[in-house]
Amino acid sequence: VAFQDFPRTLINILIAAAERSPHGYCSGFVVPAAVMLLLTEDEEASFWMLAGFTEDVLSSVISRSCINLYAEAKYIDLDVMLHEPELAAHLNEGDCRPSVVVAGLLTRVGLGVLPTESVLRLWDALILEGGQVLAPFSILVM
């Protein structure tokens, strides 16, 4: 994909993904789609990679209402409170929930939050083990 065609190609991928998804358009599609397009330089391959990633790997997180994302956030809050009470107390002193600290990691699947190498390793783990690794990984990063 030529540089000048990148925005139009990305829009095509996002429109196709929105049509395919039962949730319609989800802002969570944008950054993974852009990275996949940068890596493959192929519109169709990027679309199918995005479809597989969002439908098979992140189906529990990506939705229009973000209800599953709220559930992941609640899990993180409770898990930190139970297993890392000192961290929970420290965050509570600052009037901050653990899930707020890792919100960007959850919503962007690591992109823009972690170094690229770490993002790709996270994506490998997500693909191999499923979406259930996202919350524990988020806690580990904290």
Coordinates of C-alpha atoms in Angstrom, one line a residue:
V1 CA 0.0 0.0 0.0
A2 CA 1.5 3.3 -1.0
F3 CA 1.8 6.0 1.7
Q4 CA -0.8 8.2 0.0
D5 CA -3.3 5.3 -0.2
F6 CA -2.9 4.2 3.5
P7 CA -5.8 6.3 4.9
R8 CA -8.3 5.2 2.2
T9 CA -7.2 1.6 2.6
L10 CA -7.5 1.7 6.3
I11 CA -11.0 3.2 6.0
N12 CA -12.0 0.3 3.6
I13 CA -10.8 -2.2 6.2
L14 CA -12.7 -0.5 9.0
I15 CA -15.9 -0.3 6.9
A16 CA -15.7 -4.0 6.0
A17 CA -14.9 -4.9 9.6
A18 CA -17.9 -2.9 10.8
E19 CA -20.2 -4.6 8.3
R20 CA -18.9 -8.0 9.4
S21 CA -19.1 -7.4 13.1
P22 CA -22.4 -8.0 15.0
H23 CA -21.5 -5.0 17.0
G24 CA -21.0 -2.7 14.0
Y25 CA -18.2 -0.2 14.2
C26 CA -16.0 -0.3 17.3
S27 CA -13.3 2.2 17.9
G28 CA -11.2 -0.7 19.2
F29 CA -10.7 -1.8 15.5
V30 CA -8.7 1.2 14.4
V31 CA -5.3 0.8 15.9
P32 CA -5.0 -3.0 15.4
A33 CA -6.2 -2.5 11.8
A34 CA -3.6 0.2 11.2
V35 CA -0.8 -2.0 12.6
M36 CA -1.9 -5.0 10.6
L37 CA -2.0 -2.9 7.4
L38 CA 1.5 -1.5 8.2
L39 CA 2.9 -5.0 8.7
T40 CA 1.2 -6.7 5.7
E41 CA 0.9 -3.8 3.3
D42 CA -2.1 -5.8 1.9
E43 CA -5.7 -4.6 2.4
E44 CA -7.4 -8.0 2.2
A45 CA -4.9 -9.8 4.4
S46 CA -5.2 -7.0 7.0
F47 CA -8.9 -7.3 6.9
W48 CA -8.9 -11.0 7.5
M49 CA -6.3 -10.7 10.2
L50 CA -8.4 -8.1 11.9
A51 CA -11.5 -10.2 11.6
G52 CA -9.8 -13.2 13.2
F53 CA -8.2 -11.1 15.9
T54 CA -11.4 -9.4 16.9
E55 CA -13.8 -12.4 16.4
D56 CA -11.7 -15.2 17.8
V57 CA -9.1 -13.6 20.1
L58 CA -10.7 -10.5 21.5
S59 CA -14.4 -11.3 21.1
S60 CA -14.8 -11.0 24.9
V61 CA -13.4 -7.5 25.0
I62 CA -14.5 -5.7 21.8
S63 CA -18.1 -4.6 21.6
R64 CA -20.0 -1.4 21.0
S65 CA -21.3 -1.1 24.5
C66 CA -17.9 -2.0 26.0
I67 CA -19.7 -4.1 28.7
N68 CA -17.1 -6.8 28.5
L69 CA -14.4 -4.3 28.9
Y70 CA -16.1 -3.0 32.1
A71 CA -16.1 -6.6 33.3
E72 CA -12.4 -7.0 32.6
A73 CA -11.8 -3.7 34.5
K74 CA -13.8 -4.9 37.5
Y75 CA -11.8 -8.2 37.5
I76 CA -8.6 -6.2 37.5
D77 CA -9.8 -4.1 40.4
L78 CA -10.8 -7.1 42.5
D79 CA -7.7 -9.1 41.6
V80 CA -5.3 -6.4 42.6
M81 CA -7.3 -5.8 45.8
L82 CA -7.1 -9.5 46.7
H83 CA -3.6 -10.4 45.6
E84 CA -1.7 -7.1 45.7
P85 CA -3.2 -5.3 48.8
E86 CA -0.2 -2.9 49.1
L87 CA -0.6 -1.7 45.5
A88 CA -4.4 -1.4 46.0
A89 CA -3.9 0.6 49.1
H90 CA -1.3 2.9 47.4
L91 CA -3.7 3.5 44.5
N92 CA -6.6 4.0 46.8
E93 CA -4.6 6.8 48.6
G94 CA -4.5 8.6 45.3
D95 CA -8.2 7.9 44.7
C96 CA -7.4 5.7 41.7
R97 CA -8.6 2.3 40.7
P98 CA -6.2 -0.3 39.3
S99 CA -8.2 -0.6 36.1
V100 CA -7.8 3.1 35.4
V101 CA -4.0 2.6 35.4
V102 CA -4.3 0.0 32.7
A103 CA -7.3 1.3 30.8
G104 CA -5.2 2.3 27.8
L105 CA -3.6 -1.1 27.7
L106 CA -7.1 -2.8 27.7
T107 CA -8.7 -0.5 25.1
R108 CA -5.8 -0.4 22.7
V109 CA -4.5 -3.9 23.2
G110 CA -1.2 -2.5 24.3
L111 CA -0.6 -0.2 21.3
G112 CA 0.6 3.2 22.3
V113 CA 1.1 2.0 25.8
L114 CA 3.9 -0.6 25.5
P115 CA 7.0 -0.8 23.3
T116 CA 6.2 -2.4 19.9
E117 CA 8.2 -5.5 20.8
S118 CA 6.1 -6.0 23.9
V119 CA 2.8 -5.4 22.0
L120 CA 3.7 -8.1 19.5
R121 CA 4.5 -10.5 22.3
L122 CA 1.2 -9.7 23.9
W123 CA -0.6 -10.3 20.6
D124 CA 1.3 -13.6 20.3
A125 CA 0.0 -14.6 23.7
L126 CA -3.5 -13.5 22.8
I127 CA -3.5 -15.5 19.6
L128 CA -2.1 -18.6 21.2
E129 CA -3.9 -18.5 24.5
G130 CA -7.0 -16.3 23.9
G131 CA -8.4 -13.1 25.3
Q132 CA -8.3 -14.3 28.9
V133 CA -4.6 -13.4 29.1
L134 CA -5.3 -9.7 28.7
A135 CA -6.4 -8.9 32.3
P136 CA -3.6 -10.9 33.9
F137 CA -1.1 -9.3 31.6
S138 CA -2.4 -5.9 32.5
I139 CA -2.0 -6.6 36.2
L140 CA 1.6 -7.9 35.5
V141 CA 2.5 -4.6 33.7
M142 CA 1.1 -2.6 36.6

